mmCIF file of C-alpha atoms and ligand atoms in Angstrom:
data_model
loop_
_atom_site.group_PDB
_atom_site.id
_atom_site.type_symbol
_atom_site.label_atom_id
_atom_site.label_comp_id
_atom_site.label_asym_id
_atom_site.label_seq_id
_atom_site.Cartn_x
_atom_site.Cartn_y
_atom_site.Cartn_z
ATOM 1 C CA MET A 1 3.802 5.000 -1.835
ATOM 2 C CA LYS A 2 4.800 7.461 1.034
ATOM 3 C CA ARG A 3 2.438 8.302 3.670
ATOM 4 C CA THR A 4 2.979 11.489 5.728
ATOM 5 C CA SER A 5 0.561 12.150 8.756
ATOM 6 C CA THR A 6 0.542 15.529 10.414
ATOM 7 C CA ARG A 7 -1.964 18.015 12.046
ATOM 8 C CA LEU A 8 -3.833 20.960 11.056
ATOM 9 C CA ALA A 9 -3.917 24.014 13.270
ATOM 10 C CA ASP A 10 -7.108 23.049 14.968
ATOM 11 C CA GLY A 11 -5.896 19.493 15.622
ATOM 12 C CA ARG A 12 -7.474 17.645 12.775
ATOM 13 C CA GLU A 13 -5.342 14.988 11.086
ATOM 14 C CA ILE A 14 -4.019 15.344 7.506
ATOM 15 C CA LEU A 15 -2.430 12.607 5.469
ATOM 16 C CA TYR A 16 -0.461 12.935 2.323
ATOM 17 C CA TYR A 17 -0.144 9.873 -0.006
ATOM 18 C CA ASP A 18 2.659 10.361 -2.534
ATOM 19 C CA ALA A 19 3.963 8.238 -5.380
ATOM 20 C CA ASP A 20 7.419 9.578 -4.798
ATOM 21 C CA ASP A 21 9.051 8.304 -1.582
ATOM 22 C CA GLY A 22 11.073 11.489 -1.453
ATOM 23 C CA ALA A 23 8.092 13.844 -1.155
ATOM 24 C CA ALA A 24 8.403 16.226 1.926
ATOM 25 C CA ARG A 25 4.907 17.416 2.951
ATOM 26 C CA ALA A 26 5.116 18.037 6.719
ATOM 27 C CA VAL A 27 4.537 21.832 6.300
ATOM 28 C CA PRO A 28 3.008 23.474 9.434
ATOM 29 C CA ASP A 29 -0.526 25.064 9.198
ATOM 30 C CA THR A 30 -0.151 28.676 10.286
ATOM 31 C CA ARG A 31 -3.843 29.681 10.132
ATOM 32 C CA PRO A 32 -5.478 30.997 13.352
ATOM 33 C CA LEU A 33 -8.133 28.214 13.665
ATOM 34 C CA ASP A 34 -10.501 27.646 16.429
ATOM 35 C CA ALA A 35 -11.209 23.940 17.159
ATOM 36 C CA SER A 36 -14.376 22.988 15.195
ATOM 37 C CA ALA A 37 -17.549 22.618 17.116
ATOM 38 C CA THR A 38 -19.402 19.261 16.503
ATOM 39 C CA SER A 39 -22.593 18.069 17.951
ATOM 40 C CA SER A 40 -23.645 15.103 15.930
ATOM 41 C CA GLU A 41 -26.200 12.603 17.317
ATOM 42 C CA VAL A 42 -27.135 9.210 15.992
ATOM 43 C CA ARG A 43 -31.017 8.537 16.311
ATOM 44 C CA ARG A 44 -32.739 5.366 15.439
ATOM 45 C CA ASP A 45 -35.955 5.601 13.516
ATOM 46 C CA PRO A 46 -38.406 3.638 15.765
ATOM 47 C CA LEU A 47 -40.518 2.210 12.963
ATOM 48 C CA LEU A 48 -37.848 1.268 10.473
ATOM 49 C CA GLY A 49 -34.882 0.710 12.738
ATOM 50 C CA ASP A 50 -32.725 2.920 10.355
ATOM 51 C CA ALA A 51 -29.976 5.139 11.926
ATOM 52 C CA VAL A 52 -30.334 8.834 11.095
ATOM 53 C CA VAL A 53 -27.533 11.350 11.859
ATOM 54 C CA ILE A 54 -28.582 14.727 13.373
ATOM 55 C CA ALA A 55 -25.794 17.260 12.550
ATOM 56 C CA SER A 56 -27.198 20.625 13.258
ATOM 57 C CA HIS A 57 -23.769 22.334 13.415
ATOM 58 C CA ARG A 58 -23.200 22.021 9.606
ATOM 59 C CA GLN A 59 -25.391 24.840 8.461
ATOM 60 C CA ALA A 60 -22.377 27.360 8.314
ATOM 61 C CA ARG A 61 -20.080 25.259 6.136
ATOM 62 C CA THR A 62 -18.262 26.570 2.995
ATOM 63 C CA TYR A 63 -20.656 26.947 0.161
ATOM 64 C CA HIS A 64 -19.457 27.333 -3.481
ATOM 65 C CA PRO A 65 -16.360 29.437 -2.814
ATOM 66 C CA PRO A 66 -14.559 31.274 -5.795
ATOM 67 C CA ALA A 67 -11.915 29.207 -7.477
ATOM 68 C CA ASP A 68 -9.193 31.416 -5.938
ATOM 69 C CA ALA A 69 -10.371 30.686 -2.459
ATOM 70 C CA CYS A 70 -10.720 26.976 -2.964
ATOM 71 C CA PRO A 71 -9.952 25.223 0.438
ATOM 72 C CA LEU A 72 -8.798 21.954 -1.469
ATOM 73 C CA CYS A 73 -6.151 23.609 -3.624
ATOM 74 C CA PRO A 74 -2.457 23.502 -2.192
ATOM 75 C CA SER A 75 -1.482 26.614 -0.183
ATOM 76 C CA THR A 76 0.291 29.351 -1.926
ATOM 77 C CA GLU A 77 2.413 32.225 -0.673
ATOM 78 C CA GLY A 78 -0.208 34.528 0.949
ATOM 79 C CA ARG A 79 -3.127 32.220 0.712
ATOM 80 C CA ALA A 80 -3.503 29.289 3.231
ATOM 81 C CA SER A 81 -5.989 26.484 2.254
ATOM 82 C CA GLU A 82 -6.927 23.372 4.073
ATOM 83 C CA ILE A 83 -3.667 21.743 2.783
ATOM 84 C CA PRO A 84 -0.664 23.552 4.037
ATOM 85 C CA ALA A 85 1.799 22.017 1.546
ATOM 86 C CA PRO A 86 2.545 23.848 -1.739
ATOM 87 C CA ASP A 87 1.684 20.602 -3.696
ATOM 88 C CA TYR A 88 0.498 17.088 -3.215
ATOM 89 C CA ASP A 89 -0.524 13.982 -5.054
ATOM 90 C CA VAL A 90 -3.437 12.604 -3.100
ATOM 91 C CA VAL A 91 -4.340 14.041 0.339
ATOM 92 C CA VAL A 92 -6.764 13.186 3.124
ATOM 93 C CA PHE A 93 -7.844 15.241 5.947
ATOM 94 C CA GLU A 94 -10.614 15.353 8.721
ATOM 95 C CA ASN A 95 -13.626 17.416 7.430
ATOM 96 C CA ARG A 96 -13.830 20.812 9.197
ATOM 97 C CA PHE A 97 -17.673 20.488 9.041
ATOM 98 C CA PRO A 98 -18.160 16.804 9.739
ATOM 99 C CA SER A 99 -21.505 15.101 9.986
ATOM 100 C CA LEU A 100 -19.780 12.472 12.061
ATOM 101 C CA ALA A 101 -17.155 13.169 14.693
ATOM 102 C CA GLY A 102 -16.008 11.941 18.087
ATOM 103 C CA ASP A 103 -18.329 9.221 19.434
ATOM 104 C CA THR A 104 -20.488 9.380 16.224
ATOM 105 C CA GLY A 105 -17.715 8.394 13.766
ATOM 106 C CA ARG A 106 -15.305 10.326 11.470
ATOM 107 C CA CYS A 107 -15.617 12.283 8.110
ATOM 108 C CA GLU A 108 -12.648 12.636 5.989
ATOM 109 C CA VAL A 109 -12.164 14.538 2.650
ATOM 110 C CA ILE A 110 -9.968 13.030 0.016
ATOM 111 C CA CYS A 111 -8.451 15.230 -2.761
ATOM 112 C CA PHE A 112 -7.596 13.189 -5.917
ATOM 113 C CA THR A 113 -5.273 15.745 -7.514
ATOM 114 C CA PRO A 114 -3.988 19.295 -6.714
ATOM 115 C CA ASP A 115 -5.446 20.407 -10.134
ATOM 116 C CA HIS A 116 -8.610 22.344 -9.442
ATOM 117 C CA LEU A 117 -9.837 22.118 -12.997
ATOM 118 C CA THR A 118 -9.713 18.400 -13.783
ATOM 119 C CA SER A 119 -11.891 15.484 -12.800
ATOM 120 C CA PHE A 120 -11.281 11.783 -11.625
ATOM 121 C CA ALA A 121 -12.040 10.710 -15.259
ATOM 122 C CA GLU A 122 -9.101 12.758 -16.522
ATOM 123 C CA LEU A 123 -6.644 11.342 -14.037
ATOM 124 C CA ASP A 124 -3.969 8.833 -15.187
ATOM 125 C CA GLU A 125 -3.821 5.153 -14.062
ATOM 126 C CA GLU A 126 -0.934 5.776 -11.809
ATOM 127 C CA ARG A 127 -2.930 8.551 -9.904
ATOM 128 C CA ALA A 128 -5.972 6.445 -9.738
ATOM 129 C CA ALA A 129 -3.931 3.529 -8.267
ATOM 130 C CA LEU A 130 -2.815 5.977 -5.593
ATOM 131 C CA VAL A 131 -6.271 6.926 -4.669
ATOM 132 C CA LEU A 132 -7.144 3.242 -4.553
ATOM 133 C CA ALA A 133 -4.268 2.827 -2.049
ATOM 134 C CA ALA A 134 -5.407 5.791 -0.035
ATOM 135 C CA TRP A 135 -8.968 4.404 0.101
ATOM 136 C CA THR A 136 -7.517 1.112 1.193
ATOM 137 C CA ASP A 137 -5.392 2.587 3.908
ATOM 138 C CA ARG A 138 -8.159 4.754 5.263
ATOM 139 C CA THR A 139 -10.417 1.627 5.377
ATOM 140 C CA ALA A 140 -7.857 -0.342 7.334
ATOM 141 C CA GLU A 141 -7.103 2.489 9.806
ATOM 142 C CA LEU A 142 -10.694 3.697 10.392
ATOM 143 C CA SER A 143 -11.915 0.021 10.778
ATOM 144 C CA ALA A 144 -9.570 -0.144 13.666
ATOM 145 C CA HIS A 145 -10.967 2.806 15.525
ATOM 146 C CA ALA A 146 -13.147 2.138 18.489
ATOM 147 C CA GLY A 147 -16.794 2.002 17.833
ATOM 148 C CA ILE A 148 -16.493 2.075 13.865
ATOM 149 C CA ARG A 149 -18.834 -0.377 12.219
ATOM 150 C CA GLN A 150 -18.520 0.423 8.504
ATOM 151 C CA VAL A 151 -16.270 2.592 6.270
ATOM 152 C CA TYR A 152 -17.744 4.133 3.128
ATOM 153 C CA CYS A 153 -15.566 5.826 0.514
ATOM 154 C CA PHE A 154 -17.510 7.751 -2.047
ATOM 155 C CA GLU A 155 -17.539 10.573 -4.573
ATOM 156 C CA ASN A 156 -20.258 13.063 -5.363
ATOM 157 C CA ARG A 157 -19.627 14.769 -8.694
ATOM 158 C CA GLY A 158 -21.426 17.798 -10.023
ATOM 159 C CA ALA A 159 -23.413 20.797 -8.690
ATOM 160 C CA GLU A 160 -26.567 18.909 -9.793
ATOM 161 C CA ILE A 161 -26.235 16.503 -6.822
ATOM 162 C CA GLY A 162 -25.271 19.109 -4.353
ATOM 163 C CA VAL A 163 -21.420 19.266 -4.533
ATOM 164 C CA THR A 164 -20.365 22.652 -2.889
ATOM 165 C CA LEU A 165 -16.708 22.447 -3.892
ATOM 166 C CA ALA A 166 -15.643 22.011 -7.523
ATOM 167 C CA HIS A 167 -12.193 20.712 -6.684
ATOM 168 C CA PRO A 168 -11.954 16.967 -7.667
ATOM 169 C CA HIS A 169 -12.475 15.182 -4.277
ATOM 170 C CA GLY A 170 -14.394 12.580 -2.471
ATOM 171 C CA GLN A 171 -15.303 11.715 1.172
ATOM 172 C CA ILE A 172 -14.774 8.826 3.584
ATOM 173 C CA TYR A 173 -17.254 8.268 6.290
ATOM 174 C CA ALA A 174 -16.514 6.088 9.174
ATOM 175 C CA PHE A 175 -19.939 5.075 10.639
ATOM 176 C CA PRO A 176 -20.587 3.996 14.297
ATOM 177 C CA PHE A 177 -23.517 1.906 12.720
ATOM 178 C CA ILE A 178 -24.160 -0.263 9.722
ATOM 179 C CA THR A 179 -25.831 1.825 7.149
ATOM 180 C CA PRO A 180 -29.445 1.047 6.301
ATOM 181 C CA ARG A 181 -28.775 -0.181 2.792
ATOM 182 C CA THR A 182 -26.066 -2.475 3.867
ATOM 183 C CA THR A 183 -28.272 -3.792 6.653
ATOM 184 C CA ARG A 184 -31.003 -4.715 4.079
ATOM 185 C CA MET A 185 -28.381 -6.262 1.700
ATOM 186 C CA LEU A 186 -26.923 -8.382 4.704
ATOM 187 C CA ALA A 187 -30.467 -9.608 5.775
ATOM 188 C CA THR A 188 -31.283 -10.625 2.161
ATOM 189 C CA VAL A 189 -27.879 -12.441 1.829
ATOM 190 C CA ALA A 190 -28.295 -14.146 5.281
ATOM 191 C CA ALA A 191 -31.773 -15.307 4.328
ATOM 192 C CA HIS A 192 -30.525 -16.731 1.057
ATOM 193 C CA ARG A 193 -27.573 -18.484 2.789
ATOM 194 C CA ALA A 194 -30.067 -20.054 5.232
ATOM 195 C CA ARG A 195 -32.473 -21.257 2.579
ATOM 196 C CA THR A 196 -29.988 -22.434 -0.069
ATOM 197 C CA GLY A 197 -26.466 -22.573 1.367
ATOM 198 C CA GLY A 198 -25.142 -20.384 -1.267
ATOM 199 C CA ASN A 199 -23.830 -16.895 -1.469
ATOM 200 C CA LEU A 200 -26.321 -14.460 -3.204
ATOM 201 C CA PHE A 201 -23.644 -11.900 -4.374
ATOM 202 C CA GLU A 202 -21.696 -14.676 -6.175
ATOM 203 C CA GLU A 203 -24.894 -16.007 -7.764
ATOM 204 C CA VAL A 204 -26.089 -12.472 -9.013
ATOM 205 C CA LEU A 205 -22.642 -11.874 -10.467
ATOM 206 C CA ALA A 206 -22.424 -15.365 -12.212
ATOM 207 C CA ALA A 207 -26.040 -14.927 -13.503
ATOM 208 C CA GLU A 208 -25.315 -11.442 -15.008
ATOM 209 C CA ARG A 209 -22.094 -12.814 -16.658
ATOM 210 C CA ALA A 210 -23.884 -15.814 -18.050
ATOM 211 C CA GLU A 211 -26.874 -13.717 -19.289
ATOM 212 C CA GLY A 212 -24.745 -10.889 -20.664
ATOM 213 C CA THR A 213 -27.351 -8.380 -21.843
ATOM 214 C CA ARG A 214 -26.556 -5.967 -19.025
ATOM 215 C CA ILE A 215 -22.751 -6.370 -19.073
ATOM 216 C CA VAL A 216 -20.952 -3.013 -19.687
ATOM 217 C CA LEU A 217 -17.365 -4.307 -19.530
ATOM 218 C CA GLU A 218 -15.510 -7.438 -18.431
ATOM 219 C CA GLY A 219 -11.850 -7.465 -17.314
ATOM 220 C CA GLU A 220 -9.884 -10.430 -16.237
ATOM 221 C CA HIS A 221 -10.579 -9.768 -12.566
ATOM 222 C CA TRP A 222 -13.671 -7.423 -12.516
ATOM 223 C CA THR A 223 -16.997 -7.224 -14.249
ATOM 224 C CA ALA A 224 -19.230 -4.104 -14.517
ATOM 225 C CA PHE A 225 -22.921 -4.515 -15.300
ATOM 226 C CA VAL A 226 -26.215 -2.643 -15.049
ATOM 227 C CA PRO A 227 -28.238 -4.327 -12.314
ATOM 228 C CA TYR A 228 -31.468 -6.097 -13.287
ATOM 229 C CA ALA A 229 -33.560 -3.728 -11.175
ATOM 230 C CA ALA A 230 -31.432 -0.569 -11.633
ATOM 231 C CA ARG A 231 -33.009 2.314 -9.783
ATOM 232 C CA TRP A 232 -31.179 5.040 -11.624
ATOM 233 C CA PRO A 233 -31.180 5.928 -15.305
ATOM 234 C CA TYR A 234 -27.611 4.876 -15.720
ATOM 235 C CA GLU A 235 -26.288 2.583 -12.983
ATOM 236 C CA VAL A 236 -23.260 0.316 -13.150
ATOM 237 C CA HIS A 237 -22.055 -2.152 -10.432
ATOM 238 C CA LEU A 238 -18.426 -3.160 -10.580
ATOM 239 C CA HIS A 239 -17.549 -6.422 -8.806
ATOM 240 C CA PRO A 240 -14.203 -8.187 -8.417
ATOM 241 C CA HIS A 241 -14.507 -11.748 -9.621
ATOM 242 C CA ARG A 242 -13.016 -13.119 -6.506
ATOM 243 C CA ARG A 243 -15.442 -12.078 -3.750
ATOM 244 C CA THR A 244 -13.888 -10.235 -0.876
ATOM 245 C CA ALA A 245 -15.203 -8.221 2.198
ATOM 246 C CA ASP A 246 -13.569 -4.968 1.677
ATOM 247 C CA LEU A 247 -10.667 -2.973 -0.009
ATOM 248 C CA THR A 248 -8.188 -4.346 2.785
ATOM 249 C CA THR A 249 -8.715 -7.792 1.466
ATOM 250 C CA LEU A 250 -8.735 -7.104 -2.334
ATOM 251 C CA ASP A 251 -6.020 -9.176 -4.057
ATOM 252 C CA ASP A 252 -3.129 -7.694 -5.975
ATOM 253 C CA ALA A 253 -4.298 -8.812 -9.401
ATOM 254 C CA ALA A 254 -7.753 -7.155 -8.983
ATOM 255 C CA ARG A 255 -6.032 -3.960 -7.578
ATOM 256 C CA ALA A 256 -3.776 -3.659 -10.424
ATOM 257 C CA GLU A 257 -6.629 -3.945 -13.004
ATOM 258 C CA PHE A 258 -8.991 -1.544 -11.164
ATOM 259 C CA PRO A 259 -7.529 1.827 -12.297
ATOM 260 C CA GLY A 260 -7.938 1.060 -15.963
ATOM 261 C CA LEU A 261 -11.377 -0.244 -15.819
ATOM 262 C CA TYR A 262 -12.675 2.509 -13.410
ATOM 263 C CA LEU A 263 -11.318 5.313 -15.506
ATOM 264 C CA ASP A 264 -12.914 3.670 -18.617
ATOM 265 C CA LEU A 265 -16.309 3.638 -16.800
ATOM 266 C CA LEU A 266 -16.160 7.273 -15.703
ATOM 267 C CA ARG A 267 -15.142 8.347 -19.174
ATOM 268 C CA ARG A 268 -18.118 6.494 -20.649
ATOM 269 C CA PHE A 269 -20.271 8.323 -18.157
ATOM 270 C CA ASP A 270 -18.843 11.606 -19.404
ATOM 271 C CA ARG A 271 -19.643 10.633 -23.105
ATOM 272 C CA LEU A 272 -23.294 9.584 -22.306
ATOM 273 C CA PHE A 273 -24.873 12.859 -23.103
ATOM 274 C CA GLY A 274 -22.708 14.334 -25.683
ATOM 275 C CA SER A 275 -20.907 17.615 -25.288
ATOM 276 C CA SER A 276 -23.280 18.993 -22.620
ATOM 277 C CA ALA A 277 -21.960 19.688 -19.123
ATOM 278 C CA PRO A 278 -19.946 16.751 -17.392
ATOM 279 C CA THR A 279 -22.250 13.995 -16.251
ATOM 280 C CA PRO A 280 -23.022 14.292 -12.553
ATOM 281 C CA TYR A 281 -22.539 11.062 -10.699
ATOM 282 C CA ILE A 282 -22.312 9.315 -7.329
ATOM 283 C CA SER A 283 -19.672 6.607 -6.988
ATOM 284 C CA ALA A 284 -20.078 4.489 -3.898
ATOM 285 C CA TRP A 285 -17.927 1.733 -2.509
ATOM 286 C CA HIS A 286 -19.951 -0.888 -0.679
ATOM 287 C CA GLN A 287 -17.799 -2.540 1.946
ATOM 288 C CA ALA A 288 -18.614 -5.141 4.644
ATOM 289 C CA PRO A 289 -19.060 -4.181 8.286
ATOM 290 C CA VAL A 290 -15.684 -4.096 9.968
ATOM 291 C CA SER A 291 -16.536 -7.150 11.965
ATOM 292 C CA GLY A 292 -19.350 -9.435 13.103
ATOM 293 C CA GLU A 293 -21.985 -11.494 11.388
ATOM 294 C CA GLY A 294 -22.479 -10.811 7.818
ATOM 295 C CA ARG A 295 -18.838 -9.828 6.955
ATOM 296 C CA ALA A 296 -17.922 -13.219 5.713
ATOM 297 C CA ASP A 297 -20.880 -13.273 3.224
ATOM 298 C CA PHE A 298 -20.431 -9.674 1.980
ATOM 299 C CA ALA A 299 -19.035 -8.753 -1.362
ATOM 300 C CA LEU A 300 -16.989 -5.532 -1.874
ATOM 301 C CA HIS A 301 -18.234 -3.654 -4.975
ATOM 302 C CA LEU A 302 -18.633 -0.189 -6.327
ATOM 303 C CA GLU A 303 -21.981 1.320 -7.426
ATOM 304 C CA LEU A 304 -21.725 4.163 -9.873
ATOM 305 C CA PHE A 305 -24.828 6.066 -11.000
ATOM 306 C CA THR A 306 -25.996 9.306 -12.475
ATOM 307 C CA VAL A 307 -29.071 11.311 -11.588
ATOM 308 C CA ARG A 308 -28.956 12.592 -15.381
ATOM 309 C CA ARG A 309 -31.483 10.735 -17.663
ATOM 310 C CA THR A 310 -31.117 12.902 -20.819
ATOM 311 C CA ALA A 311 -28.844 15.793 -21.813
ATOM 312 C CA ASP A 312 -31.079 18.298 -20.114
ATOM 313 C CA LYS A 313 -33.255 16.277 -17.738
ATOM 314 C CA LEU A 314 -32.368 15.112 -14.264
ATOM 315 C CA LYS A 315 -33.929 12.302 -12.336
ATOM 316 C CA TYR A 316 -35.414 13.776 -9.217
ATOM 317 C CA LEU A 317 -36.235 11.649 -6.146
ATOM 318 C CA ALA A 318 -39.823 12.796 -5.745
ATOM 319 C CA GLY A 319 -42.986 11.439 -4.173
ATOM 320 C CA THR A 320 -42.642 7.716 -4.976
ATOM 321 C CA GLU A 321 -38.950 7.592 -4.266
ATOM 322 C CA SER A 322 -38.513 10.074 -1.375
ATOM 323 C CA GLY A 323 -41.907 9.339 0.025
ATOM 324 C CA MET A 324 -42.079 5.609 -0.410
ATOM 325 C CA GLU A 325 -38.656 4.324 -1.542
ATOM 326 C CA ALA A 326 -40.381 2.994 -4.618
ATOM 327 C CA TYR A 327 -38.104 3.787 -7.646
ATOM 328 C CA MET A 328 -39.504 4.619 -11.179
ATOM 329 C CA ASN A 329 -36.740 4.370 -13.763
ATOM 330 C CA ASP A 330 -37.318 5.705 -17.204
ATOM 331 C CA VAL A 331 -34.547 3.693 -18.793
ATOM 332 C CA ARG A 332 -34.635 0.004 -19.301
ATOM 333 C CA PRO A 333 -31.409 -1.455 -17.678
ATOM 334 C CA GLU A 334 -30.672 -3.414 -20.963
ATOM 335 C CA ASP A 335 -30.832 -0.197 -22.965
ATOM 336 C CA ALA A 336 -28.658 1.635 -20.402
ATOM 337 C CA ALA A 337 -25.950 -1.191 -20.706
ATOM 338 C CA ALA A 338 -26.137 -1.119 -24.502
ATOM 339 C CA ARG A 339 -25.717 2.662 -24.508
ATOM 340 C CA LEU A 340 -22.703 2.294 -22.033
ATOM 341 C CA ARG A 341 -21.182 -0.295 -24.422
ATOM 342 C CA GLU A 342 -21.784 2.053 -27.387
ATOM 343 C CA VAL A 343 -19.833 4.884 -25.793
ATOM 344 C CA ALA A 344 -16.700 2.866 -25.210
ATOM 345 C CA ASP A 345 -13.527 4.727 -26.322
ATOM 346 C CA ARG A 346 -12.469 2.705 -29.494
HETATM 347 ZN ZN1 ZN B 401 -9.184 23.715 -5.820
#
């Protein structure tokens, strides 16, 4: 893999990740860009202790541009996008409208392919492996930035969940705090350790593999299952068998097996609802805090879920979920797992 780091016209960093070591990507950005204004602020909810980011400068961000004005396609003669090079494999750059910047962290965009009209599920294994390498590199580098506590790589897919750019891309957030969900997981895991001496992540994975009814697929180094208390109609957790803190410490065997398994899962998601519009999903890497207590007991894993529950119905977070964080799931996790096994490509 070749990594090329350069700067956009307003000073933001852009990094190209190429399979071909001969790729030449250091093309200058000739756009007349002003430095972007950011004014994020992290506040703490006094009752819950949760961090909340107030990012009031983001209201003017690009919203559903036409395909010929896509900022994530490579630049062409006469049309400059966010990516100055005329082609790329995988590219990462600092978000022009970040929720987190400066003292409050960093937001990056990762484009999985220069092809505007495809999706992650349609990539080949080689490209998916390059994306994994880029996620890993970003996790290592951002973890070393002063003040960063947790690195979060994720993809939102589909207009149904608020994606404003159709081009296949994800995001990488470097948080100056440990996210609320991770904080709760760490507390549960620490309490379990204190009470039993065991690791709760390992015990949950072992129990799911032994029980079997919620297993979606098993590789040699990974298992994907629908969690016992799934919150979403179709939700899959993908864990490496050898527990590890984050992507930087994932072993080579698990790394090599990941692209095939992940593409298989995404393709199953796309087959869930027949020939209707592609399944909207959120794919979220859960990684340990970059340092400190709790890191040693954490388990890197990926949570993939869709907000769609039938071909024409979405799951909305309404009164119980948004108001009380009490999820009501209409699909039994065992049925969801059976369905996800049924739509395997055979
Ligand atoms: Zn595009």
